[in-house]
């Protein structure tokens, strides 16, 4: 079975440890993705992300490696997301922490995937702002891109 992935790359002028904490902890994630983030940062644990009336996602934490890797599996949320995995790979290059982002395992590139790809790009820019300046744009203050928000 062939699947499709959302792929993005950003660089943040911030220490790798700061970027890791922003991705690996509920408090960090609340600073750039959604303020309504709960859960415990441990492998096997679940993180819950809510976006008001739009619903949300529950994700099992598969990997937490402070050297530069975080991986989640979607267990609850929209049908298209169930079973997909989100992979964060971090590395240092001069002044930058490079974030290679993958949202893997989409069964087909439906219109919702196009929407999610754009939203991930916006939230990755929010992550960049958060780790560089302390100010991200998490939901509900994120950029609205369409009638789906």
Short mmCIF file of N, CA, C and O in Angstrom, two decimals:
data_model
loop_
_atom_site.label_atom_id
_atom_site.label_comp_id
_atom_site.label_asym_id
_atom_site.label_seq_id
_atom_site.Cartn_x
_atom_site.Cartn_y
_atom_site.Cartn_z
N UNK A 1 0.83 -1.18 0.00
CA UNK A 1 0.00 0.00 0.00
C UNK A 1 0.88 1.25 0.00
O UNK A 1 1.74 1.42 0.86
N UNK A 2 0.68 2.11 -0.96
CA UNK A 2 1.43 3.35 -1.05
C UNK A 2 0.75 4.43 -0.22
O UNK A 2 -0.47 4.56 -0.25
N UNK A 3 1.55 5.17 0.53
CA UNK A 3 1.02 6.29 1.30
C UNK A 3 1.74 7.55 0.86
O UNK A 3 2.76 7.50 0.17
N UNK A 4 1.21 8.69 1.28
CA UNK A 4 1.83 9.97 0.98
C UNK A 4 2.13 10.70 2.28
O UNK A 4 1.49 10.45 3.30
N UNK A 5 3.11 11.60 2.22
CA UNK A 5 3.57 12.30 3.40
C UNK A 5 3.57 13.81 3.18
O UNK A 5 3.76 14.27 2.05
N UNK A 6 3.41 14.54 4.26
CA UNK A 6 3.62 15.99 4.27
C UNK A 6 5.05 16.19 4.77
O UNK A 6 5.43 15.64 5.81
N UNK A 7 5.83 16.97 4.03
CA UNK A 7 7.23 17.20 4.38
C UNK A 7 7.50 18.70 4.45
O UNK A 7 7.08 19.45 3.55
N UNK A 8 8.21 19.14 5.48
CA UNK A 8 8.62 20.54 5.60
C UNK A 8 9.99 20.61 6.25
O UNK A 8 10.41 19.69 6.96
N UNK A 9 10.68 21.73 6.02
CA UNK A 9 11.98 22.00 6.64
C UNK A 9 12.03 23.46 7.03
O UNK A 9 11.71 24.33 6.22
N UNK A 10 12.41 23.72 8.28
CA UNK A 10 12.66 25.09 8.73
C UNK A 10 13.96 25.11 9.51
O UNK A 10 14.43 24.08 9.99
N UNK A 11 14.52 26.29 9.63
CA UNK A 11 15.68 26.52 10.47
C UNK A 11 15.35 27.60 11.48
O UNK A 11 14.76 28.62 11.13
N UNK A 12 15.72 27.37 12.73
CA UNK A 12 15.47 28.35 13.79
C UNK A 12 16.80 28.72 14.43
O UNK A 12 17.61 27.85 14.73
N UNK A 13 17.01 30.01 14.62
CA UNK A 13 18.20 30.48 15.31
C UNK A 13 17.92 30.34 16.81
O UNK A 13 17.49 31.28 17.47
N UNK A 14 18.12 29.13 17.28
CA UNK A 14 17.85 28.78 18.68
C UNK A 14 18.59 27.48 18.99
O UNK A 14 18.82 26.67 18.08
N UNK A 15 18.95 27.28 20.25
CA UNK A 15 19.62 26.03 20.62
C UNK A 15 18.72 24.81 20.37
O UNK A 15 17.49 24.89 20.52
N UNK A 16 19.33 23.70 19.99
CA UNK A 16 18.58 22.47 19.75
C UNK A 16 17.76 22.09 20.98
O UNK A 16 16.62 21.66 20.84
N UNK A 17 18.31 22.26 22.18
CA UNK A 17 17.58 21.91 23.40
C UNK A 17 16.27 22.69 23.52
O UNK A 17 15.25 22.15 23.95
N UNK A 18 16.30 23.97 23.14
CA UNK A 18 15.09 24.80 23.20
C UNK A 18 14.04 24.31 22.20
O UNK A 18 12.85 24.25 22.51
N UNK A 19 14.48 23.98 21.00
CA UNK A 19 13.55 23.49 19.97
C UNK A 19 12.99 22.14 20.40
O UNK A 19 11.78 21.90 20.28
N UNK A 20 13.83 21.29 20.92
CA UNK A 20 13.38 19.98 21.40
C UNK A 20 12.28 20.16 22.46
O UNK A 20 11.22 19.53 22.38
N UNK A 21 12.51 21.01 23.47
CA UNK A 21 11.51 21.22 24.52
C UNK A 21 10.21 21.78 23.96
O UNK A 21 9.12 21.45 24.43
N UNK A 22 10.31 22.61 22.93
CA UNK A 22 9.11 23.20 22.31
C UNK A 22 8.28 22.15 21.60
O UNK A 22 7.06 22.31 21.44
N UNK A 23 8.90 21.06 21.17
CA UNK A 23 8.21 19.99 20.45
C UNK A 23 7.86 18.82 21.38
O UNK A 23 6.86 18.14 21.18
N UNK A 24 8.65 18.61 22.41
CA UNK A 24 8.54 17.40 23.23
C UNK A 24 7.71 17.56 24.49
O UNK A 24 7.41 16.56 25.14
N UNK A 25 7.32 18.79 24.86
CA UNK A 25 6.59 18.99 26.11
C UNK A 25 5.25 19.68 25.84
O UNK A 25 5.15 20.52 24.94
N UNK A 26 4.22 19.36 26.62
CA UNK A 26 2.93 20.03 26.45
C UNK A 26 3.04 21.55 26.60
O UNK A 26 2.42 22.30 25.85
N UNK A 27 3.86 22.00 27.54
CA UNK A 27 4.04 23.44 27.74
C UNK A 27 4.66 24.09 26.52
O UNK A 27 4.26 25.19 26.12
N UNK A 28 5.65 23.43 25.94
CA UNK A 28 6.28 23.97 24.74
C UNK A 28 5.33 24.01 23.56
O UNK A 28 5.21 25.02 22.86
N UNK A 29 4.63 22.91 23.34
CA UNK A 29 3.69 22.82 22.21
C UNK A 29 2.59 23.88 22.32
O UNK A 29 2.18 24.46 21.32
N UNK A 30 2.16 24.15 23.54
CA UNK A 30 1.12 25.17 23.77
C UNK A 30 1.59 26.56 23.36
O UNK A 30 0.77 27.45 23.12
N UNK A 31 2.90 26.75 23.23
CA UNK A 31 3.44 28.05 22.83
C UNK A 31 3.43 28.30 21.34
O UNK A 31 3.64 29.44 20.91
N UNK A 32 3.19 27.25 20.52
CA UNK A 32 3.23 27.47 19.07
C UNK A 32 2.14 26.74 18.29
O UNK A 32 1.82 27.13 17.17
N UNK A 33 1.54 25.63 18.81
CA UNK A 33 0.55 24.88 18.03
C UNK A 33 -0.87 25.16 18.52
O UNK A 33 -1.68 25.69 17.78
N UNK A 34 -1.19 24.78 19.73
CA UNK A 34 -2.49 25.12 20.30
C UNK A 34 -2.34 25.29 21.80
O UNK A 34 -1.67 24.48 22.46
N UNK A 35 -2.96 26.34 22.32
CA UNK A 35 -2.87 26.60 23.75
C UNK A 35 -3.56 25.50 24.55
O UNK A 35 -3.27 25.32 25.72
N UNK A 36 -4.46 24.75 23.92
CA UNK A 36 -5.19 23.66 24.58
C UNK A 36 -4.46 22.34 24.33
O UNK A 36 -4.90 21.49 23.56
N UNK A 37 -3.30 22.20 24.95
CA UNK A 37 -2.46 21.00 24.84
C UNK A 37 -2.30 20.41 26.23
O UNK A 37 -1.92 21.10 27.16
N UNK A 38 -2.59 19.11 26.35
CA UNK A 38 -2.46 18.44 27.64
C UNK A 38 -1.79 17.08 27.45
O UNK A 38 -1.75 16.54 26.35
N UNK A 39 -1.30 16.53 28.54
CA UNK A 39 -0.69 15.21 28.51
C UNK A 39 0.62 15.22 29.26
O UNK A 39 1.01 16.21 29.86
N UNK A 40 1.28 14.08 29.18
CA UNK A 40 2.54 13.91 29.88
C UNK A 40 3.61 13.54 28.86
O UNK A 40 3.39 12.70 27.99
N UNK A 41 4.76 14.17 29.00
CA UNK A 41 5.85 13.95 28.05
C UNK A 41 6.65 12.71 28.43
O UNK A 41 7.66 12.78 29.14
N UNK A 42 6.16 11.54 27.96
CA UNK A 42 6.86 10.28 28.19
C UNK A 42 6.48 9.30 27.09
O UNK A 42 5.34 9.29 26.61
N UNK A 43 7.44 8.48 26.67
CA UNK A 43 7.17 7.47 25.65
C UNK A 43 6.05 6.56 26.14
O UNK A 43 6.05 6.11 27.29
N UNK A 44 5.05 6.34 25.28
CA UNK A 44 3.89 5.55 25.63
C UNK A 44 2.74 6.39 26.15
O UNK A 44 1.61 5.92 26.20
N UNK A 45 3.03 7.63 26.51
CA UNK A 45 2.00 8.54 26.99
C UNK A 45 1.20 9.12 25.83
O UNK A 45 1.52 8.92 24.66
N UNK A 46 0.16 9.86 26.18
CA UNK A 46 -0.71 10.47 25.18
C UNK A 46 -0.72 11.98 25.35
O UNK A 46 -0.83 12.48 26.48
N UNK A 47 -0.62 12.68 24.24
CA UNK A 47 -0.79 14.13 24.22
C UNK A 47 -2.13 14.41 23.54
O UNK A 47 -2.47 13.76 22.54
N UNK A 48 -2.88 15.36 24.08
CA UNK A 48 -4.16 15.75 23.51
C UNK A 48 -4.06 17.20 23.05
O UNK A 48 -3.63 18.07 23.81
N UNK A 49 -4.45 17.43 21.80
CA UNK A 49 -4.41 18.76 21.20
C UNK A 49 -5.82 19.12 20.77
O UNK A 49 -6.44 18.39 19.99
N UNK A 50 -6.35 20.25 21.26
CA UNK A 50 -7.70 20.66 20.92
C UNK A 50 -7.69 22.03 20.25
O UNK A 50 -6.87 22.89 20.60
N UNK A 51 -8.62 22.20 19.30
CA UNK A 51 -8.70 23.41 18.49
C UNK A 51 -10.12 23.95 18.50
O UNK A 51 -10.72 24.20 17.45
N UNK A 52 -10.70 24.11 19.69
CA UNK A 52 -12.05 24.65 19.83
C UNK A 52 -13.07 23.83 19.07
O UNK A 52 -13.05 22.59 19.12
N UNK A 53 -13.96 24.51 18.33
CA UNK A 53 -15.03 23.84 17.59
C UNK A 53 -14.50 22.93 16.48
O UNK A 53 -15.22 22.05 16.01
N UNK A 54 -13.26 23.12 16.05
CA UNK A 54 -12.68 22.31 14.98
C UNK A 54 -12.29 20.90 15.45
O UNK A 54 -11.94 20.05 14.65
N UNK A 55 -12.33 20.67 16.76
CA UNK A 55 -11.99 19.34 17.27
C UNK A 55 -10.54 19.25 17.67
O UNK A 55 -9.94 20.22 18.13
N UNK A 56 -9.94 18.09 17.47
CA UNK A 56 -8.55 17.93 17.86
C UNK A 56 -8.03 16.53 17.60
O UNK A 56 -8.62 15.75 16.86
N UNK A 57 -6.91 16.25 18.24
CA UNK A 57 -6.16 15.02 18.01
C UNK A 57 -5.63 14.49 19.33
O UNK A 57 -5.25 15.27 20.20
N UNK A 58 -5.55 13.17 19.45
CA UNK A 58 -4.80 12.52 20.51
C UNK A 58 -3.65 11.78 19.84
O UNK A 58 -3.85 11.13 18.80
N UNK A 59 -2.47 11.89 20.44
CA UNK A 59 -1.30 11.24 19.85
C UNK A 59 -0.52 10.49 20.91
O UNK A 59 -0.27 11.01 21.99
N UNK A 60 -0.16 9.26 20.56
CA UNK A 60 0.71 8.46 21.41
C UNK A 60 2.15 8.88 21.12
O UNK A 60 2.55 9.01 19.97
N UNK A 61 2.92 9.07 22.18
CA UNK A 61 4.33 9.41 22.01
C UNK A 61 5.12 8.13 21.77
O UNK A 61 5.14 7.23 22.61
N UNK A 62 5.74 8.04 20.60
CA UNK A 62 6.51 6.85 20.22
C UNK A 62 7.99 7.00 20.55
O UNK A 62 8.68 6.01 20.83
N UNK A 63 8.50 8.23 20.46
CA UNK A 63 9.94 8.44 20.67
C UNK A 63 10.18 9.83 21.20
O UNK A 63 9.58 10.80 20.74
N UNK A 64 11.07 9.93 22.18
CA UNK A 64 11.55 11.19 22.73
C UNK A 64 13.05 11.06 22.91
O UNK A 64 13.50 10.36 23.82
N UNK A 65 13.82 11.70 22.06
CA UNK A 65 15.27 11.64 22.15
C UNK A 65 15.81 13.08 22.18
O UNK A 65 15.78 13.77 21.16
N UNK A 66 16.28 13.54 23.33
CA UNK A 66 16.78 14.91 23.45
C UNK A 66 17.91 15.24 22.47
O UNK A 66 18.19 16.41 22.23
N UNK A 67 18.54 14.24 21.90
CA UNK A 67 19.57 14.49 20.90
C UNK A 67 18.97 14.98 19.58
O UNK A 67 19.70 15.42 18.69
N UNK A 68 17.61 14.89 19.44
CA UNK A 68 17.02 15.48 18.26
C UNK A 68 15.93 14.70 17.56
O UNK A 68 15.76 14.81 16.34
N UNK A 69 15.12 13.95 18.28
CA UNK A 69 14.05 13.20 17.62
C UNK A 69 12.81 13.11 18.50
O UNK A 69 12.90 12.80 19.69
N UNK A 70 11.65 13.39 17.90
CA UNK A 70 10.36 13.23 18.55
C UNK A 70 9.45 12.57 17.52
O UNK A 70 9.47 12.93 16.33
N UNK A 71 8.65 11.60 17.97
CA UNK A 71 7.75 10.89 17.05
C UNK A 71 6.43 10.60 17.76
O UNK A 71 6.43 10.14 18.89
N UNK A 72 5.32 10.89 17.06
CA UNK A 72 3.98 10.64 17.59
C UNK A 72 3.18 9.80 16.61
O UNK A 72 3.40 9.86 15.40
N UNK A 73 2.18 9.05 17.12
CA UNK A 73 1.20 8.34 16.28
C UNK A 73 -0.19 8.86 16.64
O UNK A 73 -0.55 8.91 17.82
N UNK A 74 -0.96 9.22 15.63
CA UNK A 74 -2.31 9.74 15.86
C UNK A 74 -3.24 8.58 16.20
O UNK A 74 -3.37 7.63 15.43
N UNK A 75 -3.90 8.68 17.36
CA UNK A 75 -4.81 7.63 17.81
C UNK A 75 -6.27 8.08 17.80
O UNK A 75 -7.16 7.24 17.74
N UNK A 76 -6.52 9.38 17.87
CA UNK A 76 -7.88 9.94 17.82
C UNK A 76 -7.84 11.23 17.02
O UNK A 76 -6.89 11.99 17.12
N UNK A 77 -8.91 11.46 16.27
CA UNK A 77 -9.01 12.69 15.48
C UNK A 77 -9.73 12.41 14.18
O UNK A 77 -10.42 11.38 14.06
N UNK A 78 -9.55 13.27 13.19
CA UNK A 78 -10.20 13.04 11.90
C UNK A 78 -9.74 11.70 11.30
O UNK A 78 -8.59 11.29 11.47
N UNK A 79 -10.65 11.05 10.59
CA UNK A 79 -10.37 9.74 10.02
C UNK A 79 -9.07 9.72 9.21
O UNK A 79 -8.30 8.76 9.27
N UNK A 80 -8.82 10.78 8.45
CA UNK A 80 -7.63 10.82 7.60
C UNK A 80 -6.34 10.79 8.41
O UNK A 80 -5.29 10.40 7.89
N UNK A 81 -6.39 11.23 9.67
CA UNK A 81 -5.19 11.30 10.50
C UNK A 81 -4.95 10.02 11.30
O UNK A 81 -3.81 9.76 11.69
N UNK A 82 -5.98 9.24 11.56
CA UNK A 82 -5.82 8.07 12.42
C UNK A 82 -4.76 7.13 11.83
O UNK A 82 -4.82 6.75 10.66
N UNK A 83 -3.79 6.77 12.66
CA UNK A 83 -2.72 5.87 12.23
C UNK A 83 -1.55 6.56 11.56
O UNK A 83 -0.51 5.93 11.36
N UNK A 84 -1.68 7.84 11.21
CA UNK A 84 -0.54 8.54 10.63
C UNK A 84 0.46 8.83 11.75
O UNK A 84 0.12 8.79 12.94
N UNK A 85 1.70 9.12 11.36
CA UNK A 85 2.73 9.43 12.35
C UNK A 85 3.39 10.75 12.01
O UNK A 85 3.51 11.12 10.84
N UNK A 86 3.77 11.45 13.06
CA UNK A 86 4.42 12.75 12.92
C UNK A 86 5.82 12.62 13.48
O UNK A 86 6.01 12.20 14.63
N UNK A 87 6.79 12.94 12.65
CA UNK A 87 8.20 12.75 12.97
C UNK A 87 8.93 14.09 12.91
O UNK A 87 8.81 14.82 11.93
N UNK A 88 9.65 14.38 13.97
CA UNK A 88 10.45 15.60 14.07
C UNK A 88 11.91 15.17 14.19
O UNK A 88 12.27 14.45 15.11
N UNK A 89 12.74 15.62 13.28
CA UNK A 89 14.17 15.33 13.33
C UNK A 89 14.92 16.66 13.40
O UNK A 89 14.74 17.52 12.54
N UNK A 90 15.75 16.81 14.44
CA UNK A 90 16.46 18.06 14.68
C UNK A 90 17.95 17.88 14.51
O UNK A 90 18.50 16.85 14.91
N UNK A 91 18.61 18.87 13.94
CA UNK A 91 20.07 18.86 13.83
C UNK A 91 20.58 20.30 13.88
O UNK A 91 19.83 21.24 13.65
N UNK A 92 21.87 20.45 14.19
CA UNK A 92 22.49 21.78 14.25
C UNK A 92 23.29 22.02 12.98
O UNK A 92 24.02 21.15 12.52
N UNK A 93 23.17 23.22 12.44
CA UNK A 93 23.99 23.68 11.30
C UNK A 93 24.32 25.14 11.56
O UNK A 93 23.46 26.00 11.45
N UNK A 94 25.54 25.39 11.96
CA UNK A 94 26.01 26.73 12.31
C UNK A 94 25.08 27.34 13.36
O UNK A 94 24.93 26.78 14.43
N UNK A 95 24.44 28.47 13.07
CA UNK A 95 23.59 29.14 14.06
C UNK A 95 22.18 28.55 14.13
O UNK A 95 21.37 28.97 14.96
N UNK A 96 21.86 27.61 13.26
CA UNK A 96 20.49 27.12 13.12
C UNK A 96 20.29 25.73 13.72
O UNK A 96 21.15 24.86 13.61
N UNK A 97 19.11 25.55 14.29
CA UNK A 97 18.60 24.20 14.53
C UNK A 97 17.66 23.92 13.37
O UNK A 97 16.70 24.66 13.14
N UNK A 98 17.97 22.90 12.60
CA UNK A 98 17.16 22.52 11.44
C UNK A 98 16.11 21.52 11.90
O UNK A 98 16.42 20.54 12.59
N UNK A 99 14.87 21.78 11.51
CA UNK A 99 13.75 20.90 11.82
C UNK A 99 13.28 20.26 10.52
O UNK A 99 12.85 20.95 9.61
N UNK A 100 13.43 18.94 10.43
CA UNK A 100 12.85 18.19 9.32
C UNK A 100 11.57 17.56 9.85
O UNK A 100 11.60 16.77 10.80
N UNK A 101 10.46 17.94 9.25
CA UNK A 101 9.14 17.54 9.70
C UNK A 101 8.52 16.60 8.68
O UNK A 101 8.56 16.86 7.48
N UNK A 102 7.94 15.51 9.18
CA UNK A 102 7.21 14.56 8.33
C UNK A 102 5.90 14.19 9.00
O UNK A 102 5.90 13.78 10.15
N UNK A 103 4.80 14.34 8.27
CA UNK A 103 3.51 13.79 8.72
C UNK A 103 3.25 12.65 7.75
O UNK A 103 2.81 12.85 6.62
N UNK A 104 3.54 11.43 8.20
CA UNK A 104 3.64 10.26 7.34
C UNK A 104 2.40 9.38 7.38
O UNK A 104 1.74 9.26 8.41
N UNK A 105 2.16 8.72 6.25
CA UNK A 105 1.18 7.64 6.22
C UNK A 105 -0.22 8.02 5.78
O UNK A 105 -1.15 7.25 6.01
N UNK A 106 -0.38 9.16 5.13
CA UNK A 106 -1.70 9.49 4.58
C UNK A 106 -2.05 8.47 3.51
O UNK A 106 -1.22 8.13 2.66
N UNK A 107 -3.27 7.96 3.53
CA UNK A 107 -3.68 6.94 2.57
C UNK A 107 -3.83 7.49 1.16
O UNK A 107 -3.61 6.79 0.17
N UNK A 108 -4.23 8.77 1.05
CA UNK A 108 -4.35 9.40 -0.27
C UNK A 108 -4.30 10.92 -0.08
O UNK A 108 -4.64 11.43 0.98
N UNK A 109 -3.88 11.65 -1.11
CA UNK A 109 -3.75 13.10 -1.00
C UNK A 109 -5.09 13.82 -1.21
O UNK A 109 -5.30 14.53 -2.19
N UNK A 110 -5.99 13.64 -0.26
CA UNK A 110 -7.31 14.27 -0.32
C UNK A 110 -7.18 15.78 -0.06
O UNK A 110 -6.14 16.26 0.40
N UNK A 111 -8.25 16.52 -0.34
CA UNK A 111 -8.23 17.97 -0.16
C UNK A 111 -7.83 18.36 1.27
O UNK A 111 -7.11 19.34 1.48
N UNK A 112 -8.27 17.59 2.26
CA UNK A 112 -7.94 17.87 3.65
C UNK A 112 -6.43 17.79 3.87
O UNK A 112 -5.86 18.55 4.66
N UNK A 113 -5.74 16.92 3.16
CA UNK A 113 -4.28 16.83 3.28
C UNK A 113 -3.63 18.12 2.77
O UNK A 113 -2.68 18.62 3.37
N UNK A 114 -4.15 18.66 1.69
CA UNK A 114 -3.62 19.94 1.18
C UNK A 114 -3.76 21.02 2.25
O UNK A 114 -2.82 21.79 2.51
N UNK A 115 -4.94 21.08 2.85
CA UNK A 115 -5.20 22.05 3.92
C UNK A 115 -4.22 21.83 5.07
O UNK A 115 -3.59 22.79 5.56
N UNK A 116 -4.07 20.60 5.51
CA UNK A 116 -3.20 20.30 6.65
C UNK A 116 -1.74 20.63 6.35
O UNK A 116 -1.01 21.11 7.23
N UNK A 117 -1.31 20.41 5.12
CA UNK A 117 0.06 20.74 4.75
C UNK A 117 0.31 22.24 4.91
O UNK A 117 1.34 22.66 5.47
N UNK A 118 -0.63 23.05 4.45
CA UNK A 118 -0.49 24.50 4.59
C UNK A 118 -0.51 24.89 6.07
O UNK A 118 0.31 25.70 6.52
N UNK A 119 -1.43 24.31 6.84
CA UNK A 119 -1.50 24.63 8.27
C UNK A 119 -0.23 24.20 9.00
O UNK A 119 0.27 24.92 9.87
N UNK A 120 0.33 23.04 8.65
CA UNK A 120 1.58 22.62 9.28
C UNK A 120 2.67 23.65 8.99
O UNK A 120 3.46 23.99 9.87
N UNK A 121 2.74 24.15 7.75
CA UNK A 121 3.75 25.16 7.41
C UNK A 121 3.57 26.41 8.28
O UNK A 121 4.54 26.97 8.80
N UNK A 122 2.32 26.82 8.45
CA UNK A 122 2.04 28.00 9.28
C UNK A 122 2.44 27.73 10.72
O UNK A 122 3.08 28.58 11.37
N UNK A 123 2.10 26.56 11.24
CA UNK A 123 2.46 26.26 12.63
C UNK A 123 3.97 26.07 12.80
O UNK A 123 4.52 26.40 13.85
N UNK A 124 4.66 25.59 11.77
CA UNK A 124 6.12 25.50 11.86
C UNK A 124 6.75 26.89 11.91
O UNK A 124 7.74 27.11 12.61
N UNK A 125 6.16 27.85 11.22
CA UNK A 125 6.63 29.23 11.32
C UNK A 125 6.32 29.78 12.72
O UNK A 125 7.09 30.57 13.27
N UNK A 126 5.21 29.36 13.30
CA UNK A 126 4.88 29.73 14.67
C UNK A 126 5.92 29.14 15.64
O UNK A 126 6.37 29.82 16.57
N UNK A 127 6.30 27.88 15.41
CA UNK A 127 7.36 27.25 16.20
C UNK A 127 8.65 28.06 16.10
O UNK A 127 9.30 28.34 17.11
N UNK A 128 9.03 28.43 14.90
CA UNK A 128 10.24 29.23 14.67
C UNK A 128 10.18 30.52 15.48
O UNK A 128 11.12 30.87 16.19
N UNK A 129 9.06 31.23 15.39
CA UNK A 129 8.90 32.46 16.16
C UNK A 129 8.98 32.22 17.66
O UNK A 129 9.60 32.99 18.40
N UNK A 130 8.36 31.14 18.10
CA UNK A 130 8.34 30.82 19.52
C UNK A 130 9.74 30.56 20.07
O UNK A 130 10.12 31.10 21.11
N UNK A 131 10.54 29.76 19.37
CA UNK A 131 11.87 29.44 19.91
C UNK A 131 12.86 30.57 19.69
O UNK A 131 13.84 30.68 20.44
N UNK A 132 12.62 31.42 18.70
CA UNK A 132 13.54 32.54 18.46
C UNK A 132 13.22 33.76 19.32
O UNK A 132 14.13 34.48 19.73
N UNK A 133 11.94 34.00 19.60
CA UNK A 133 11.55 35.24 20.28
C UNK A 133 10.70 35.03 21.53
O UNK A 133 10.43 35.99 22.26
N UNK A 134 10.22 33.79 21.73
CA UNK A 134 9.32 33.54 22.84
C UNK A 134 7.86 33.79 22.51
O UNK A 134 6.99 33.66 23.37
N UNK A 135 7.58 34.15 21.24
CA UNK A 135 6.21 34.47 20.83
C UNK A 135 5.83 33.69 19.58
O UNK A 135 6.26 34.03 18.48
N UNK A 136 5.00 32.66 19.75
CA UNK A 136 4.43 31.94 18.62
C UNK A 136 3.01 32.41 18.37
O UNK A 136 2.53 33.34 19.02
N UNK A 137 2.34 31.77 17.41
CA UNK A 137 0.93 32.05 17.14
C UNK A 137 0.14 30.76 17.22
O UNK A 137 -0.35 30.25 16.22
N UNK A 138 0.02 30.20 18.43
CA UNK A 138 -0.75 28.96 18.57
C UNK A 138 -2.24 29.24 18.41
O UNK A 138 -2.71 30.36 18.62
N UNK A 139 -2.99 28.19 18.05
CA UNK A 139 -4.45 28.30 18.05
C UNK A 139 -4.88 28.65 19.46
O UNK A 139 -4.29 28.16 20.42
N UNK A 140 -5.83 29.52 19.64
CA UNK A 140 -6.77 30.02 18.64
C UNK A 140 -6.31 31.29 17.92
O UNK A 140 -7.08 31.89 17.17
N UNK A 141 -5.05 31.71 18.09
CA UNK A 141 -4.56 32.93 17.46
C UNK A 141 -3.76 32.65 16.19
O UNK A 141 -2.97 33.48 15.75
N UNK A 142 -3.95 31.48 15.58
CA UNK A 142 -3.20 31.12 14.38
C UNK A 142 -3.77 31.81 13.14
O UNK A 142 -4.84 32.40 13.19
N UNK A 143 -3.03 31.72 12.06
CA UNK A 143 -3.45 32.32 10.79
C UNK A 143 -4.59 31.52 10.18
O UNK A 143 -4.47 30.30 10.00
N UNK A 144 -5.67 32.20 9.86
CA UNK A 144 -6.82 31.55 9.21
C UNK A 144 -6.53 31.50 7.71
O UNK A 144 -6.24 32.52 7.10
N UNK A 145 -6.62 30.30 7.10
CA UNK A 145 -6.28 30.17 5.68
C UNK A 145 -7.47 29.90 4.79
O UNK A 145 -7.37 30.04 3.57
N UNK A 146 -8.61 29.49 5.38
CA UNK A 146 -9.78 29.18 4.54
C UNK A 146 -11.01 29.00 5.40
O UNK A 146 -10.97 29.23 6.61
N UNK A 147 -12.07 28.53 4.78
CA UNK A 147 -13.31 28.26 5.51
C UNK A 147 -13.14 27.12 6.51
O UNK A 147 -13.95 26.98 7.42
N UNK A 148 -12.09 26.32 6.39
CA UNK A 148 -11.80 25.26 7.36
C UNK A 148 -10.98 25.78 8.51
O UNK A 148 -10.67 25.07 9.43
N UNK A 149 -10.56 27.02 8.43
CA UNK A 149 -9.72 27.76 9.37
C UNK A 149 -8.28 27.51 9.01
O UNK A 149 -7.45 28.08 8.73
#
